mmCIF file of N, CA and C in Angstrom:
data_model
loop_
_atom_site.group_PDB
_atom_site.id
_atom_site.type_symbol
_atom_site.label_atom_id
_atom_site.label_comp_id
_atom_site.label_asym_id
_atom_site.label_seq_id
_atom_site.Cartn_x
_atom_site.Cartn_y
_atom_site.Cartn_z
ATOM 1 N N MET Z 1 -58.040 -7.267 9.474
ATOM 2 C CA MET Z 1 -58.719 -8.154 9.031
ATOM 3 C C MET Z 1 -59.730 -7.462 8.106
ATOM 4 N N GLY Z 2 -59.976 -8.046 7.090
ATOM 5 C CA GLY Z 2 -60.815 -7.675 6.223
ATOM 6 C C GLY Z 2 -62.512 -7.016 6.750
ATOM 7 N N PRO Z 3 -63.419 -6.483 5.807
ATOM 8 C CA PRO Z 3 -64.537 -6.279 6.472
ATOM 9 C C PRO Z 3 -65.578 -7.679 6.601
ATOM 10 N N LEU Z 4 -65.401 -8.504 5.849
ATOM 11 C CA LEU Z 4 -65.971 -10.026 5.795
ATOM 12 C C LEU Z 4 -65.258 -11.010 6.453
ATOM 13 N N SER Z 5 -63.940 -10.572 7.138
ATOM 14 C CA SER Z 5 -63.346 -11.778 7.632
ATOM 15 C C SER Z 5 -64.043 -12.328 8.719
ATOM 16 N N PRO Z 6 -64.205 -13.504 9.002
ATOM 17 C CA PRO Z 6 -64.714 -14.014 10.360
ATOM 18 C C PRO Z 6 -64.029 -14.110 11.433
ATOM 19 N N LEU Z 7 -64.260 -14.043 12.679
ATOM 20 C CA LEU Z 7 -63.330 -14.182 13.771
ATOM 21 C C LEU Z 7 -62.736 -15.367 13.914
ATOM 22 N N LEU Z 8 -63.257 -16.659 13.367
ATOM 23 C CA LEU Z 8 -62.698 -17.948 13.645
ATOM 24 C C LEU Z 8 -62.535 -18.461 12.291
ATOM 25 N N ASP Z 9 -61.554 -19.481 12.203
ATOM 26 C CA ASP Z 9 -61.307 -20.298 10.994
ATOM 27 C C ASP Z 9 -62.002 -21.715 11.191
ATOM 28 N N LEU Z 10 -63.085 -21.735 10.412
ATOM 29 C CA LEU Z 10 -63.804 -23.127 10.627
ATOM 30 C C LEU Z 10 -63.162 -23.911 10.075
ATOM 31 N N THR Z 11 -61.801 -23.762 8.799
ATOM 32 C CA THR Z 11 -61.506 -25.011 8.520
ATOM 33 C C THR Z 11 -60.670 -25.707 9.430
ATOM 34 N N VAL Z 12 -60.215 -24.830 10.337
ATOM 35 C CA VAL Z 12 -59.199 -25.257 11.606
ATOM 36 C C VAL Z 12 -59.942 -25.723 12.618
ATOM 37 N N LEU Z 13 -61.043 -25.019 13.011
ATOM 38 C CA LEU Z 13 -61.577 -25.511 14.357
ATOM 39 C C LEU Z 13 -63.015 -26.244 13.963
ATOM 40 N N ARG Z 14 -62.665 -27.543 13.969
ATOM 41 C CA ARG Z 14 -63.729 -28.523 13.757
ATOM 42 C C ARG Z 14 -64.930 -28.521 14.290
ATOM 43 N N ARG Z 15 -64.863 -27.688 15.593
ATOM 44 C CA ARG Z 15 -66.305 -27.849 16.438
ATOM 45 C C ARG Z 15 -67.112 -26.530 16.174
ATOM 46 N N GLY Z 16 -66.583 -25.734 15.056
ATOM 47 C CA GLY Z 16 -67.348 -24.567 14.552
ATOM 48 C C GLY Z 16 -67.599 -23.349 15.575
ATOM 49 N N TYR Z 17 -68.821 -22.755 15.712
ATOM 50 C CA TYR Z 17 -68.587 -21.516 16.353
ATOM 51 C C TYR Z 17 -69.297 -22.001 17.882
ATOM 52 N N THR Z 18 -68.727 -22.520 18.568
ATOM 53 C CA THR Z 18 -68.877 -22.650 20.068
ATOM 54 C C THR Z 18 -68.499 -21.480 20.879
ATOM 55 N N ALA Z 19 -69.493 -21.707 21.820
ATOM 56 C CA ALA Z 19 -69.203 -20.287 23.019
ATOM 57 C C ALA Z 19 -67.834 -20.679 23.482
ATOM 58 N N SER Z 20 -67.106 -21.758 23.524
ATOM 59 C CA SER Z 20 -65.698 -21.996 24.088
ATOM 60 C C SER Z 20 -64.885 -21.222 22.761
ATOM 61 N N ASN Z 21 -65.216 -21.423 21.607
ATOM 62 C CA ASN Z 21 -64.189 -20.976 20.581
ATOM 63 C C ASN Z 21 -64.470 -19.741 20.303
ATOM 64 N N ILE Z 22 -65.630 -18.888 20.488
ATOM 65 C CA ILE Z 22 -65.569 -17.758 20.124
ATOM 66 C C ILE Z 22 -65.104 -16.872 21.362
ATOM 67 N N THR Z 23 -65.101 -17.371 22.533
ATOM 68 C CA THR Z 23 -64.270 -16.810 23.887
ATOM 69 C C THR Z 23 -63.040 -17.071 23.697
ATOM 70 N N ALA Z 24 -62.332 -18.171 23.281
ATOM 71 C CA ALA Z 24 -60.774 -18.303 22.952
ATOM 72 C C ALA Z 24 -60.273 -17.341 22.055
ATOM 73 N N ALA Z 25 -61.407 -17.180 20.777
ATOM 74 C CA ALA Z 25 -60.907 -16.145 19.756
ATOM 75 C C ALA Z 25 -60.806 -14.760 20.217
ATOM 76 N N LEU Z 26 -61.924 -14.211 20.955
ATOM 77 C CA LEU Z 26 -61.822 -13.023 21.727
ATOM 78 C C LEU Z 26 -60.820 -12.655 22.618
ATOM 79 N N LYS Z 27 -60.370 -13.566 23.176
ATOM 80 C CA LYS Z 27 -59.427 -13.418 24.469
ATOM 81 C C LYS Z 27 -57.885 -13.302 23.453
ATOM 82 N N ALA Z 28 -57.842 -14.201 22.260
ATOM 83 C CA ALA Z 28 -56.716 -14.006 21.769
ATOM 84 C C ALA Z 28 -56.582 -12.811 20.990
ATOM 85 N N VAL Z 29 -57.548 -12.575 20.547
ATOM 86 C CA VAL Z 29 -57.337 -11.037 19.850
ATOM 87 C C VAL Z 29 -57.072 -9.956 20.577
ATOM 88 N N HIS Z 30 -57.912 -9.843 21.552
ATOM 89 C CA HIS Z 30 -57.463 -8.925 22.605
ATOM 90 C C HIS Z 30 -56.151 -8.961 23.276
ATOM 91 N N HIS Z 31 -55.695 -9.930 23.525
ATOM 92 C CA HIS Z 31 -54.061 -10.405 24.114
ATOM 93 C C HIS Z 31 -53.202 -9.847 23.022
ATOM 94 N N ILE Z 32 -53.088 -10.296 21.508
ATOM 95 C CA ILE Z 32 -52.008 -9.961 20.829
ATOM 96 C C ILE Z 32 -51.982 -8.477 20.465
ATOM 97 N N LEU Z 33 -53.307 -7.963 20.293
ATOM 98 C CA LEU Z 33 -53.586 -6.512 20.108
ATOM 99 C C LEU Z 33 -52.707 -5.799 21.433
ATOM 100 N N SER Z 34 -52.776 -6.221 22.478
ATOM 101 C CA SER Z 34 -52.458 -5.304 23.446
ATOM 102 C C SER Z 34 -50.665 -5.524 23.334
ATOM 103 N N GLN Z 35 -50.286 -6.657 22.681
ATOM 104 C CA GLN Z 35 -48.773 -6.657 22.377
ATOM 105 C C GLN Z 35 -48.383 -6.261 21.298
ATOM 106 N N GLY Z 36 -49.189 -5.562 20.617
ATOM 107 C CA GLY Z 36 -48.659 -4.637 19.377
ATOM 108 C C GLY Z 36 -48.687 -5.275 17.824
ATOM 109 N N TRP Z 37 -49.769 -6.672 18.047
ATOM 110 C CA TRP Z 37 -49.869 -7.446 16.918
ATOM 111 C C TRP Z 37 -51.360 -7.082 16.088
ATOM 112 N N THR Z 38 -51.321 -7.172 15.155
ATOM 113 C CA THR Z 38 -52.854 -7.150 14.436
ATOM 114 C C THR Z 38 -53.111 -8.341 13.590
ATOM 115 N N PRO Z 39 -54.114 -9.153 13.930
ATOM 116 C CA PRO Z 39 -54.547 -10.221 13.122
ATOM 117 C C PRO Z 39 -54.772 -9.807 11.611
ATOM 118 N N LEU Z 40 -54.219 -10.505 10.701
ATOM 119 C CA LEU Z 40 -54.602 -10.563 9.205
ATOM 120 C C LEU Z 40 -55.389 -11.654 8.773
ATOM 121 N N ALA Z 41 -55.956 -12.432 9.724
ATOM 122 C CA ALA Z 41 -56.550 -13.444 9.191
ATOM 123 C C ALA Z 41 -57.375 -14.043 10.646
ATOM 124 N N PRO Z 42 -58.547 -14.882 10.434
ATOM 125 C CA PRO Z 42 -59.277 -15.430 11.260
ATOM 126 C C PRO Z 42 -58.428 -15.914 12.117
ATOM 127 N N TYR Z 43 -59.053 -16.119 13.447
ATOM 128 C CA TYR Z 43 -57.798 -17.049 14.645
ATOM 129 C C TYR Z 43 -58.165 -18.539 14.456
ATOM 130 N N PRO Z 44 -56.718 -19.160 14.045
ATOM 131 C CA PRO Z 44 -56.939 -20.295 13.611
ATOM 132 C C PRO Z 44 -56.757 -21.472 14.803
ATOM 133 N N GLY Z 45 -56.704 -21.077 16.083
ATOM 134 C CA GLY Z 45 -56.482 -21.953 17.152
ATOM 135 C C GLY Z 45 -55.012 -21.694 17.858
ATOM 136 N N SER Z 46 -55.020 -21.997 18.933
ATOM 137 C CA SER Z 46 -53.524 -21.547 19.588
ATOM 138 C C SER Z 46 -52.297 -22.140 18.881
ATOM 139 N N ASP Z 47 -52.298 -23.378 18.408
ATOM 140 C CA ASP Z 47 -51.205 -24.192 17.802
ATOM 141 C C ASP Z 47 -51.216 -24.332 16.281
ATOM 142 N N THR Z 48 -51.832 -23.036 15.697
ATOM 143 C CA THR Z 48 -51.558 -23.182 14.282
ATOM 144 C C THR Z 48 -51.201 -21.934 13.996
ATOM 145 N N LEU Z 49 -50.549 -21.695 12.779
ATOM 146 C CA LEU Z 49 -49.502 -20.366 12.333
ATOM 147 C C LEU Z 49 -50.776 -19.510 12.291
ATOM 148 N N TRP Z 50 -50.737 -18.290 12.716
ATOM 149 C CA TRP Z 50 -51.748 -17.442 12.258
ATOM 150 C C TRP Z 50 -50.895 -16.068 11.788
ATOM 151 N N ARG Z 51 -51.551 -15.720 10.593
ATOM 152 C CA ARG Z 51 -51.077 -14.401 9.940
ATOM 153 C C ARG Z 51 -51.541 -12.936 10.738
ATOM 154 N N VAL Z 52 -50.399 -12.304 11.032
ATOM 155 C CA VAL Z 52 -50.262 -11.240 11.840
ATOM 156 C C VAL Z 52 -49.226 -10.224 11.540
ATOM 157 N N ARG Z 53 -49.692 -8.799 11.623
ATOM 158 C CA ARG Z 53 -48.744 -7.727 11.555
ATOM 159 C C ARG Z 53 -48.135 -7.056 12.789
ATOM 160 N N CYS Z 54 -47.047 -7.025 12.662
ATOM 161 C CA CYS Z 54 -46.139 -6.167 13.961
ATOM 162 C C CYS Z 54 -46.318 -4.743 13.510
ATOM 163 N N GLU Z 55 -46.926 -4.171 14.539
ATOM 164 C CA GLU Z 55 -47.345 -2.792 14.659
ATOM 165 C C GLU Z 55 -46.156 -1.809 14.985
ATOM 166 N N LEU Z 56 -45.376 -2.510 15.432
ATOM 167 C CA LEU Z 56 -43.940 -1.641 15.746
ATOM 168 C C LEU Z 56 -43.220 -1.247 14.273
ATOM 169 N N CYS Z 57 -43.183 -2.092 13.214
ATOM 170 C CA CYS Z 57 -42.824 -1.883 11.912
ATOM 171 C C CYS Z 57 -43.599 -2.077 10.799
ATOM 172 N N GLY Z 58 -44.620 -2.875 10.874
ATOM 173 C CA GLY Z 58 -45.569 -3.227 9.909
ATOM 174 C C GLY Z 58 -45.227 -4.494 9.187
ATOM 175 N N THR Z 59 -44.425 -5.177 9.526
ATOM 176 C CA THR Z 59 -44.057 -6.320 8.942
ATOM 177 C C THR Z 59 -45.117 -7.560 9.335
ATOM 178 N N GLU Z 60 -45.522 -7.999 8.140
ATOM 179 C CA GLU Z 60 -46.355 -9.323 8.095
ATOM 180 C C GLU Z 60 -45.669 -10.596 8.577
ATOM 181 N N VAL Z 61 -46.065 -11.540 9.507
ATOM 182 C CA VAL Z 61 -45.451 -12.599 10.045
ATOM 183 C C VAL Z 61 -46.216 -13.863 10.138
ATOM 184 N N LEU Z 62 -46.099 -14.843 10.486
ATOM 185 C CA LEU Z 62 -46.717 -15.959 10.775
ATOM 186 C C LEU Z 62 -46.215 -16.201 12.156
ATOM 187 N N ARG Z 63 -47.259 -16.580 13.327
ATOM 188 C CA ARG Z 63 -47.088 -16.695 14.530
ATOM 189 C C ARG Z 63 -48.014 -17.670 15.139
ATOM 190 N N PHE Z 64 -47.555 -18.580 16.080
ATOM 191 C CA PHE Z 64 -48.272 -19.422 16.817
ATOM 192 C C PHE Z 64 -49.010 -18.659 18.231
ATOM 193 N N TYR Z 65 -50.419 -18.424 18.331
ATOM 194 C CA TYR Z 65 -50.985 -17.822 19.426
ATOM 195 C C TYR Z 65 -50.093 -18.398 20.805
ATOM 196 N N SER Z 66 -50.227 -19.741 20.721
ATOM 197 C CA SER Z 66 -49.448 -20.505 21.719
ATOM 198 C C SER Z 66 -48.303 -19.621 22.483
ATOM 199 N N HIS Z 67 -47.359 -19.254 21.232
ATOM 200 C CA HIS Z 67 -46.301 -18.542 21.652
ATOM 201 C C HIS Z 67 -46.302 -17.288 22.188
ATOM 202 N N LEU Z 68 -47.335 -16.462 21.606
ATOM 203 C CA LEU Z 68 -47.618 -15.094 21.676
ATOM 204 C C LEU Z 68 -48.161 -14.750 23.008
ATOM 205 N N ARG Z 69 -49.007 -15.587 23.263
ATOM 206 C CA ARG Z 69 -49.670 -15.646 24.892
ATOM 207 C C ARG Z 69 -48.805 -15.749 26.086
ATOM 208 N N ARG Z 70 -47.518 -16.274 25.684
ATOM 209 C CA ARG Z 70 -46.474 -16.803 26.615
ATOM 210 C C ARG Z 70 -45.274 -15.552 26.593
ATOM 211 N N GLY Z 71 -45.468 -14.482 25.740
ATOM 212 C CA GLY Z 71 -44.450 -13.564 25.290
ATOM 213 C C GLY Z 71 -43.397 -14.212 24.426
ATOM 214 N N ARG Z 72 -43.522 -14.855 23.851
ATOM 215 C CA ARG Z 72 -42.372 -15.521 22.988
ATOM 216 C C ARG Z 72 -42.831 -15.324 21.247
ATOM 217 N N PRO Z 73 -41.464 -15.378 20.778
ATOM 218 C CA PRO Z 73 -40.412 -15.259 21.078
ATOM 219 C C PRO Z 73 -39.767 -13.925 21.489
ATOM 220 N N LEU Z 74 -38.824 -13.561 22.605
ATOM 221 C CA LEU Z 74 -38.516 -12.399 22.970
ATOM 222 C C LEU Z 74 -38.130 -11.549 21.813
ATOM 223 N N LYS Z 75 -37.454 -11.960 20.754
ATOM 224 C CA LYS Z 75 -37.242 -11.316 19.696
ATOM 225 C C LYS Z 75 -38.410 -11.232 18.657
ATOM 226 N N ARG Z 76 -39.141 -10.147 18.391
ATOM 227 C CA ARG Z 76 -40.055 -10.150 17.557
ATOM 228 C C ARG Z 76 -40.296 -10.836 16.305
ATOM 229 N N HIS Z 77 -39.315 -10.398 15.559
ATOM 230 C CA HIS Z 77 -39.037 -11.132 14.385
ATOM 231 C C HIS Z 77 -38.040 -10.231 13.608
ATOM 232 N N VAL Z 78 -37.119 -11.054 12.713
ATOM 233 C CA VAL Z 78 -36.175 -10.547 11.833
ATOM 234 C C VAL Z 78 -36.467 -8.843 11.265
ATOM 235 N N GLY Z 79 -35.772 -7.784 11.543
ATOM 236 C CA GLY Z 79 -35.836 -6.733 10.908
ATOM 237 C C GLY Z 79 -36.529 -5.700 11.886
ATOM 238 N N CYS Z 80 -37.174 -6.088 12.906
ATOM 239 C CA CYS Z 80 -37.883 -5.269 13.768
ATOM 240 C C CYS Z 80 -37.134 -4.417 14.765
ATOM 241 N N LEU Z 81 -37.744 -3.323 15.298
ATOM 242 C CA LEU Z 81 -36.675 -2.519 16.199
ATOM 243 C C LEU Z 81 -36.109 -3.431 17.258
ATOM 244 N N PRO Z 82 -35.080 -2.715 17.371
ATOM 245 C CA PRO Z 82 -33.981 -3.310 18.502
ATOM 246 C C PRO Z 82 -34.764 -3.737 19.747
ATOM 247 N N LEU Z 83 -34.628 -4.910 20.639
ATOM 248 C CA LEU Z 83 -35.300 -5.111 21.932
ATOM 249 C C LEU Z 83 -35.378 -4.026 22.816
ATOM 250 N N ALA Z 84 -34.330 -3.270 23.066
ATOM 251 C CA ALA Z 84 -34.134 -2.086 23.822
ATOM 252 C C ALA Z 84 -35.107 -1.121 23.523
ATOM 253 N N GLU Z 85 -35.715 -1.054 22.199
ATOM 254 C CA GLU Z 85 -36.659 0.086 21.894
ATOM 255 C C GLU Z 85 -38.003 -0.256 21.801
ATOM 256 N N GLN Z 86 -38.388 -1.668 21.973
ATOM 257 C CA GLN Z 86 -39.771 -2.073 21.750
ATOM 258 C C GLN Z 86 -40.614 -1.939 23.075
ATOM 259 N N ALA Z 87 -40.321 -1.761 24.192
ATOM 260 C CA ALA Z 87 -41.210 -1.382 25.471
ATOM 261 C C ALA Z 87 -41.882 0.072 25.004
ATOM 262 N N ALA Z 88 -40.833 0.959 24.612
ATOM 263 C CA ALA Z 88 -41.354 2.162 24.382
ATOM 264 C C ALA Z 88 -42.121 2.450 23.298
ATOM 265 N N ALA Z 89 -41.879 1.734 22.229
ATOM 266 C CA ALA Z 89 -42.883 1.770 20.874
ATOM 267 C C ALA Z 89 -43.915 1.131 21.378
ATOM 268 N N LEU Z 90 -44.285 0.066 21.966
ATOM 269 C CA LEU Z 90 -45.456 -0.602 22.262
ATOM 270 C C LEU Z 90 -46.071 0.383 23.086
ATOM 271 N N ALA Z 91 -45.762 1.097 24.080
ATOM 272 C CA ALA Z 91 -46.231 2.226 24.755
ATOM 273 C C ALA Z 91 -46.743 3.456 24.090
ATOM 274 N N ALA Z 92 -46.190 3.502 23.287
ATOM 275 C CA ALA Z 92 -46.432 4.551 22.174
ATOM 276 C C ALA Z 92 -47.831 4.392 21.233
ATOM 277 N N LEU Z 93 -48.258 2.991 21.209
ATOM 278 C CA LEU Z 93 -48.966 2.766 20.167
ATOM 279 C C LEU Z 93 -50.568 3.118 20.351
ATOM 280 N N PRO Z 94 -51.385 3.495 19.516
ATOM 281 C CA PRO Z 94 -52.642 4.009 19.878
ATOM 282 C C PRO Z 94 -53.548 2.752 20.939
ATOM 283 N N THR Z 95 -54.190 3.431 21.770
ATOM 284 C CA THR Z 95 -55.210 2.729 22.687
ATOM 285 C C THR Z 95 -56.450 2.272 22.093
ATOM 286 N N ALA Z 96 -56.562 2.795 20.876
ATOM 287 C CA ALA Z 96 -58.109 2.748 20.219
ATOM 288 C C ALA Z 96 -57.947 1.362 19.533
ATOM 289 N N PRO Z 97 -59.055 0.392 19.594
ATOM 290 C CA PRO Z 97 -59.105 -0.650 19.008
ATOM 291 C C PRO Z 97 -58.651 -0.410 17.217
ATOM 292 N N ARG Z 98 -57.449 -1.525 16.919
ATOM 293 C CA ARG Z 98 -57.144 -1.741 15.473
ATOM 294 C C ARG Z 98 -58.061 -2.490 15.029
ATOM 295 N N VAL Z 99 -58.896 -3.307 15.463
ATOM 296 C CA VAL Z 99 -59.715 -4.352 15.007
ATOM 297 C C VAL Z 99 -60.927 -4.472 15.651
ATOM 298 N N THR Z 100 -62.208 -4.277 14.834
ATOM 299 C CA THR Z 100 -63.412 -4.316 15.671
ATOM 300 C C THR Z 100 -64.308 -5.622 14.559
ATOM 301 N N PHE Z 101 -65.175 -6.173 15.159
ATOM 302 C CA PHE Z 101 -66.220 -7.309 14.607
ATOM 303 C C PHE Z 101 -67.542 -6.881 15.108
ATOM 304 N N SER Z 102 -68.249 -7.322 13.880
ATOM 305 C CA SER Z 102 -69.844 -7.225 14.288
ATOM 306 C C SER Z 102 -70.095 -8.547 14.634
ATOM 307 N N SER Z 103 -71.377 -8.875 15.038
ATOM 308 C CA SER Z 103 -71.965 -10.103 15.474
ATOM 309 C C SER Z 103 -71.958 -10.925 14.151
ATOM 310 N N GLY Z 104 -72.312 -10.352 13.215
ATOM 311 C CA GLY Z 104 -72.325 -10.940 11.926
ATOM 312 C C GLY Z 104 -71.082 -11.717 11.622
ATOM 313 N N GLN Z 105 -69.872 -11.072 11.826
ATOM 314 C CA GLN Z 105 -68.644 -11.723 11.355
ATOM 315 C C GLN Z 105 -68.151 -12.739 12.796
ATOM 316 N N ILE Z 106 -68.785 -12.669 13.759
ATOM 317 C CA ILE Z 106 -68.342 -13.540 14.776
ATOM 318 C C ILE Z 106 -69.344 -14.713 14.584
ATOM 319 N N LEU Z 107 -70.675 -14.589 14.234
ATOM 320 C CA LEU Z 107 -71.491 -15.740 14.303
ATOM 321 C C LEU Z 107 -71.927 -16.527 12.869
ATOM 322 N N CYS Z 108 -71.242 -15.699 11.871
ATOM 323 C CA CYS Z 108 -71.990 -16.245 10.551
ATOM 324 C C CYS Z 108 -71.353 -17.428 10.220
#
């Protein structure tokens, strides 16, 4: 995400920056990072397409967080590593955070 990208997409999240929305967004970002995805846009909500990058191969795709949180689809996307190689590739990813947020990005 860019340095000025907010954590939440307020055009989608009609209730704005509520504690519930901020918590959901932080949980979603943490979860997808642990699965080898990096958000390229603010969290739009669970059932809205979210632009993310696959850290196994660098491909940018649109995914529903509701699917990613359940480990779906099993095949990451067309052109990614074979399923048999994905677990090892995920384990080899750096453990340092790939996305950070300032309080201004979360609360602005």
